[in-house]
Amino acid sequence: MIEGLAKHKDELGAPLCPCRHYEDKKAEAEAAYWNCPCVPMRERKECHCMLFLTPDNDFAGDKQEISIEQIRAVTNQY
Ligand code: SF4
């Protein structure tokens, strides 16, 4: 998710949501509706990607920090 957002930021100049299909990514990035945090997230706290979760969501964690070792363990697999 984060990598997809970062790639779109690099390629399109905006963090277009990576979980959706677009006919024209450049036009969508310029329209800004699905630029993260997207309009549904900003207006209704709805993130279909589950990058953002409300505290009452069953998948919401109770920590806000992650160690570099944890990140490396997940990202150095390929
Ligand atoms: S808030 Fe969630 S659904 Fe909206 S653009 Fe970001 S990752 Fe995608």
mmCIF file of C-alpha atoms and ligand atoms in Angstrom:
data_model
loop_
_atom_site.group_PDB
_atom_site.id
_atom_site.type_symbol
_atom_site.label_atom_id
_atom_site.label_comp_id
_atom_site.label_asym_id
_atom_site.label_seq_id
_atom_site.Cartn_x
_atom_site.Cartn_y
_atom_site.Cartn_z
ATOM 1 C CA MET A 1 0.000 0.000 0.000
ATOM 2 C CA ILE A 2 2.643 2.506 1.074
ATOM 3 C CA GLU A 3 4.905 1.473 -1.802
ATOM 4 C CA GLY A 4 2.023 1.872 -4.264
ATOM 5 C CA LEU A 5 1.218 5.328 -2.938
ATOM 6 C CA ALA A 6 4.898 6.314 -3.115
ATOM 7 C CA LYS A 7 5.203 5.063 -6.705
ATOM 8 C CA HIS A 8 2.177 7.058 -7.748
ATOM 9 C CA LYS A 9 3.589 10.113 -6.008
ATOM 10 C CA ASP A 10 6.823 9.699 -7.970
ATOM 11 C CA GLU A 11 5.205 8.832 -11.306
ATOM 12 C CA LEU A 12 2.105 11.028 -11.220
ATOM 13 C CA GLY A 13 2.999 13.757 -8.764
ATOM 14 C CA ALA A 14 0.214 12.702 -6.373
ATOM 15 C CA PRO A 15 -0.408 9.686 -4.096
ATOM 16 C CA LEU A 16 -3.251 8.229 -6.152
ATOM 17 C CA CYS A 17 -4.922 5.338 -4.308
ATOM 18 C CA PRO A 18 -3.172 2.167 -5.549
ATOM 19 C CA CYS A 19 -6.096 -0.184 -4.846
ATOM 20 C CA ARG A 20 -8.326 0.993 -7.658
ATOM 21 C CA HIS A 21 -8.405 0.537 -11.430
ATOM 22 C CA TYR A 22 -8.177 3.699 -13.506
ATOM 23 C CA GLU A 23 -8.577 4.151 -17.240
ATOM 24 C CA ASP A 24 -6.312 7.203 -17.049
ATOM 25 C CA LYS A 25 -4.115 7.460 -13.937
ATOM 26 C CA LYS A 26 -2.754 10.900 -14.837
ATOM 27 C CA ALA A 27 -6.267 12.340 -15.227
ATOM 28 C CA GLU A 28 -7.375 10.734 -11.951
ATOM 29 C CA ALA A 29 -4.383 12.167 -10.106
ATOM 30 C CA GLU A 30 -5.190 15.606 -11.494
ATOM 31 C CA ALA A 31 -8.857 15.237 -10.477
ATOM 32 C CA ALA A 32 -7.572 14.523 -6.921
ATOM 33 C CA TYR A 33 -10.676 12.638 -5.728
ATOM 34 C CA TRP A 34 -8.666 9.420 -5.132
ATOM 35 C CA ASN A 35 -5.464 11.117 -3.988
ATOM 36 C CA CYS A 36 -4.689 9.810 -0.524
ATOM 37 C CA PRO A 37 -6.292 10.567 1.837
ATOM 38 C CA CYS A 38 -9.152 10.407 -0.652
ATOM 39 C CA VAL A 39 -12.456 12.273 -0.450
ATOM 40 C CA PRO A 40 -14.375 9.309 1.119
ATOM 41 C CA MET A 41 -11.703 9.137 3.813
ATOM 42 C CA ARG A 42 -11.624 12.861 4.417
ATOM 43 C CA GLU A 43 -15.407 13.224 4.480
ATOM 44 C CA ARG A 44 -16.641 9.928 5.978
ATOM 45 C CA LYS A 45 -13.561 8.174 7.411
ATOM 46 C CA GLU A 46 -13.972 5.428 4.787
ATOM 47 C CA CYS A 47 -10.721 3.840 3.605
ATOM 48 C CA HIS A 48 -11.466 0.726 1.540
ATOM 49 C CA CYS A 49 -7.730 -0.151 1.563
ATOM 50 C CA MET A 50 -7.694 -0.328 5.390
ATOM 51 C CA LEU A 51 -4.641 1.910 5.548
ATOM 52 C CA PHE A 52 -6.653 4.108 7.888
ATOM 53 C CA LEU A 53 -8.868 2.456 10.478
ATOM 54 C CA THR A 54 -11.199 3.905 13.061
ATOM 55 C CA PRO A 55 -10.392 2.855 16.654
ATOM 56 C CA ASP A 56 -13.480 0.630 16.819
ATOM 57 C CA ASN A 57 -12.385 -1.447 13.797
ATOM 58 C CA ASP A 58 -11.474 -5.053 14.697
ATOM 59 C CA PHE A 59 -8.229 -4.708 12.711
ATOM 60 C CA ALA A 60 -7.104 -1.470 14.384
ATOM 61 C CA GLY A 61 -3.870 -1.876 16.343
ATOM 62 C CA ASP A 62 -2.981 -0.250 19.621
ATOM 63 C CA LYS A 63 0.531 0.835 18.611
ATOM 64 C CA GLN A 64 1.646 3.790 16.523
ATOM 65 C CA GLU A 65 5.297 2.807 16.171
ATOM 66 C CA ILE A 66 7.125 0.146 14.171
ATOM 67 C CA SER A 67 10.804 -0.727 14.417
ATOM 68 C CA ILE A 68 13.158 -0.752 11.449
ATOM 69 C CA GLU A 69 13.711 -4.471 12.128
ATOM 70 C CA GLN A 70 9.994 -5.151 11.729
ATOM 71 C CA ILE A 71 9.902 -3.190 8.473
ATOM 72 C CA ARG A 72 12.973 -4.999 7.123
ATOM 73 C CA ALA A 73 11.544 -8.388 8.075
ATOM 74 C CA VAL A 74 8.485 -7.714 5.946
ATOM 75 C CA THR A 75 10.041 -5.810 3.029
ATOM 76 C CA ASN A 76 13.270 -7.774 2.460
ATOM 77 C CA GLN A 77 11.532 -10.939 1.367
ATOM 78 C CA TYR A 78 11.911 -10.593 -2.393
HETATM 79 S S1 SF4 B 1 -7.539 6.835 2.285
HETATM 80 FE FE1 SF4 B 1 -7.498 4.654 1.852
HETATM 81 S S2 SF4 B 1 -8.975 4.385 0.200
HETATM 82 FE FE2 SF4 B 1 -8.475 6.533 0.322
HETATM 83 S S3 SF4 B 1 -6.807 6.841 -1.114
HETATM 84 FE FE3 SF4 B 1 -5.882 6.472 0.872
HETATM 85 S S4 SF4 B 1 -5.487 4.306 0.923
HETATM 86 FE FE4 SF4 B 1 -6.946 4.645 -0.724
#
